[in-house]
XYZ file of C-alpha atoms in Angstrom:
242
model
C 66.808 -44.274 61.759
C 67.171 -44.636 65.517
C 64.414 -43.193 67.666
C 66.681 -41.552 70.193
C 70.279 -41.159 71.329
C 70.318 -44.132 73.713
C 69.518 -46.508 70.821
C 72.241 -45.012 68.614
C 76.048 -44.919 68.496
C 77.805 -44.433 71.842
C 81.426 -44.415 72.972
C 82.611 -45.058 76.534
C 85.850 -44.334 78.405
C 87.323 -45.776 81.584
C 90.673 -45.880 83.379
C 92.435 -47.867 86.064
C 94.850 -45.899 88.229
C 97.446 -45.851 90.998
C 94.897 -44.344 93.418
C 91.971 -41.974 93.852
C 93.642 -38.529 93.932
C 93.121 -36.919 90.517
C 95.925 -34.418 91.124
C 98.706 -36.864 92.009
C 97.707 -40.370 90.922
C 98.415 -41.816 87.479
C 96.646 -43.829 84.811
C 97.899 -47.422 84.459
C 95.353 -48.671 81.941
C 92.580 -47.156 79.843
C 89.989 -48.227 77.332
C 87.592 -46.684 74.836
C 84.657 -48.835 73.742
C 82.415 -47.955 70.788
C 79.042 -49.519 70.017
C 77.056 -48.394 66.982
C 73.713 -49.855 68.101
C 72.310 -51.941 70.970
C 73.504 -55.522 70.699
C 76.122 -54.805 68.048
C 79.679 -55.979 68.549
C 81.670 -53.321 70.441
C 84.989 -52.038 69.114
C 87.574 -51.828 71.902
C 90.774 -49.782 72.188
C 93.073 -50.590 75.116
C 96.167 -48.956 76.560
C 98.559 -50.255 79.224
C 100.767 -47.605 80.821
C 104.023 -47.697 82.744
C 103.208 -44.736 85.035
C 106.825 -44.145 86.078
C 105.825 -44.067 89.758
C 105.276 -46.811 92.343
C 101.983 -48.723 92.096
C 100.563 -49.206 95.607
C 99.502 -52.690 96.616
C 96.047 -51.300 97.398
C 95.672 -50.261 93.759
C 96.917 -53.622 92.481
C 94.373 -55.325 94.749
C 91.627 -53.441 92.877
C 92.666 -53.819 89.226
C 95.205 -56.662 89.364
C 98.003 -54.771 87.579
C 101.353 -54.989 89.376
C 104.223 -52.551 89.152
C 106.358 -55.260 87.564
C 103.735 -56.038 84.894
C 103.407 -52.375 84.007
C 107.148 -51.834 83.835
C 107.530 -54.821 81.497
C 104.439 -54.373 79.323
C 103.249 -50.796 79.762
C 104.055 -47.937 77.387
C 105.349 -44.513 78.379
C 102.530 -42.115 79.328
C 103.209 -39.281 76.838
C 102.234 -41.063 73.600
C 99.389 -42.942 75.305
C 97.726 -39.769 76.613
C 97.999 -38.224 73.155
C 96.358 -41.274 71.568
C 93.521 -41.348 74.105
C 92.760 -37.637 73.710
C 92.937 -37.985 69.925
C 90.457 -40.873 69.949
C 88.018 -39.066 72.271
C 88.195 -35.971 70.040
C 87.483 -38.127 66.987
C 84.329 -39.533 68.604
C 83.200 -36.013 69.495
C 83.772 -34.922 65.885
C 81.646 -37.853 64.684
C 78.853 -36.844 67.053
C 79.141 -39.864 69.338
C 78.257 -39.075 72.972
C 80.894 -40.273 75.453
C 79.780 -42.358 78.431
C 82.022 -41.887 81.477
C 81.035 -43.267 84.872
C 81.888 -40.618 87.500
C 83.290 -38.401 84.743
C 85.088 -35.856 86.983
C 87.447 -38.610 88.119
C 88.523 -40.170 84.812
C 88.434 -37.013 82.703
C 90.288 -34.929 85.289
C 92.954 -37.642 85.612
C 93.374 -37.633 81.824
C 93.612 -33.848 81.820
C 96.313 -33.870 84.496
C 98.266 -36.558 82.630
C 98.113 -34.442 79.456
C 99.385 -31.440 81.399
C 102.093 -33.532 83.050
C 103.389 -35.333 79.960
C 102.248 -33.279 76.946
C 102.167 -29.663 78.233
C 98.575 -29.721 76.988
C 95.067 -29.994 78.456
C 91.954 -32.028 77.702
C 89.956 -28.921 76.821
C 92.332 -28.074 73.952
C 91.227 -31.238 72.180
C 87.594 -30.135 72.197
C 87.866 -26.534 71.042
C 86.531 -27.433 67.563
C 83.871 -29.965 68.627
C 82.663 -29.955 72.238
C 82.658 -33.125 74.299
C 79.168 -34.482 75.066
C 79.384 -36.601 78.207
C 76.776 -38.977 79.604
C 77.556 -39.910 83.208
C 75.411 -42.823 84.435
C 76.067 -41.896 88.055
C 74.767 -38.346 87.635
C 71.852 -39.428 85.446
C 70.761 -42.178 87.837
C 71.022 -39.959 90.932
C 68.871 -37.297 89.255
C 66.272 -39.546 87.647
C 65.839 -41.910 90.610
C 66.952 -39.646 93.427
C 64.973 -41.240 96.255
C 66.236 -44.792 95.734
C 68.203 -46.055 98.715
C 71.615 -47.647 98.469
C 75.007 -47.117 96.874
C 75.472 -46.146 93.230
C 78.792 -47.627 92.204
C 79.048 -49.134 88.728
C 78.528 -52.591 90.254
C 75.368 -51.351 91.989
C 74.032 -49.686 88.836
C 74.689 -52.836 86.806
C 72.719 -54.892 89.324
C 69.868 -52.350 89.376
C 69.584 -52.023 85.585
C 70.269 -55.752 84.953
C 73.507 -55.190 83.047
C 76.217 -57.856 83.032
C 79.572 -56.734 84.435
C 81.859 -59.597 83.480
C 85.213 -58.395 84.819
C 84.910 -55.462 87.224
C 87.890 -53.083 87.379
C 89.072 -54.000 83.903
C 88.894 -50.720 81.986
C 87.267 -52.206 78.868
C 84.723 -54.238 80.870
C 83.820 -51.232 83.022
C 83.483 -48.939 79.980
C 81.172 -51.381 78.184
C 79.089 -51.914 81.333
C 78.703 -48.146 81.836
C 77.605 -47.819 78.199
C 74.994 -50.555 78.657
C 73.762 -48.915 81.888
C 73.202 -45.657 79.998
C 71.175 -47.491 77.334
C 69.086 -49.241 80.016
C 68.654 -46.001 81.945
C 67.543 -44.238 78.751
C 64.866 -46.847 78.088
C 63.612 -46.866 81.687
C 63.281 -43.061 81.767
C 62.470 -42.625 78.084
C 59.577 -40.221 78.693
C 61.986 -37.820 80.411
C 65.011 -38.345 78.187
C 64.042 -39.107 74.600
C 63.329 -35.495 73.652
C 66.666 -34.283 75.049
C 69.764 -34.268 72.849
C 73.146 -35.346 74.241
C 74.230 -31.685 74.075
C 71.230 -30.629 76.176
C 71.830 -33.493 78.600
C 75.489 -32.514 78.947
C 74.439 -29.020 80.030
C 71.749 -30.340 82.386
C 74.144 -32.775 84.066
C 76.435 -29.867 84.963
C 73.640 -28.469 87.120
C 72.454 -31.832 88.392
C 75.944 -32.814 89.553
C 76.426 -29.455 91.295
C 73.130 -29.941 93.170
C 74.096 -33.505 94.101
C 77.473 -32.261 95.360
C 75.793 -29.603 97.512
C 73.516 -32.244 99.014
C 76.437 -34.542 99.789
C 78.417 -31.634 101.253
C 75.498 -30.789 103.547
C 75.282 -34.431 104.623
C 79.016 -34.451 105.426
C 78.595 -31.248 107.451
C 75.765 -32.772 109.479
C 77.815 -35.914 110.158
C 80.912 -33.950 111.158
C 82.998 -35.056 108.174
C 85.438 -32.479 106.814
C 85.604 -33.943 103.294
C 85.102 -31.370 100.513
C 82.887 -32.253 97.525
C 83.819 -30.602 94.226
C 80.701 -29.494 92.303
C 82.526 -29.281 88.939
C 81.435 -31.604 86.118
C 82.616 -33.240 83.882
C 86.103 -31.826 84.546
C 87.533 -30.295 87.696
C 89.353 -26.969 87.227
C 93.110 -27.000 87.485
C 94.379 -26.228 90.941
C 96.190 -22.866 91.185
C 99.960 -23.280 91.320
C 101.505 -22.948 94.752
C 102.940 -19.487 95.403
């Protein structure tokens, strides 16, 4: 029997995209990685998507996937989004927590793709069994809030001594985020081991909102007009234009 959730089965999800706007950009690749115990061989599901829209050079520079590659080798979005949502729902039903680095980005993108191509939503897939998300970015910012420096996945991997073999490959990023959560759990075991993934999911909702308020205040002081959404792990759908 495992002593606590961070030594047990975990799944992780990551995407690569055409850009950083969750409302308009598209998923071009995605991966779900499952690991039953620390050190065990991960099981990897991968999807390559032809988004049906132009892929900016800036996006290709990040993940290496060109518009031509995706048109030749990618699948249409509708069946892919169904398969991803189905797999995430299956992990939830099996009680596996889902690790998602910066969850409001990837999960909101998936939700918008489901709405766009399936006339569905991510929440519909989790009506029977709720999603339990572990977001290493939120956890790290709460548990080690006074540490200086950036907190990208690359930064967290360096801090928690996790190998990131191929950054901006969806499978590599998902596995690295999963390993960061395990390392983070061990480092802060006295604060985390008595909390269930369900309790942590609820707590992260509040922690992320507080972090967003702090960042919004910092933007205000620096004269930046950027708006920080406090919603976690999924941003609400924007109201339709009148």
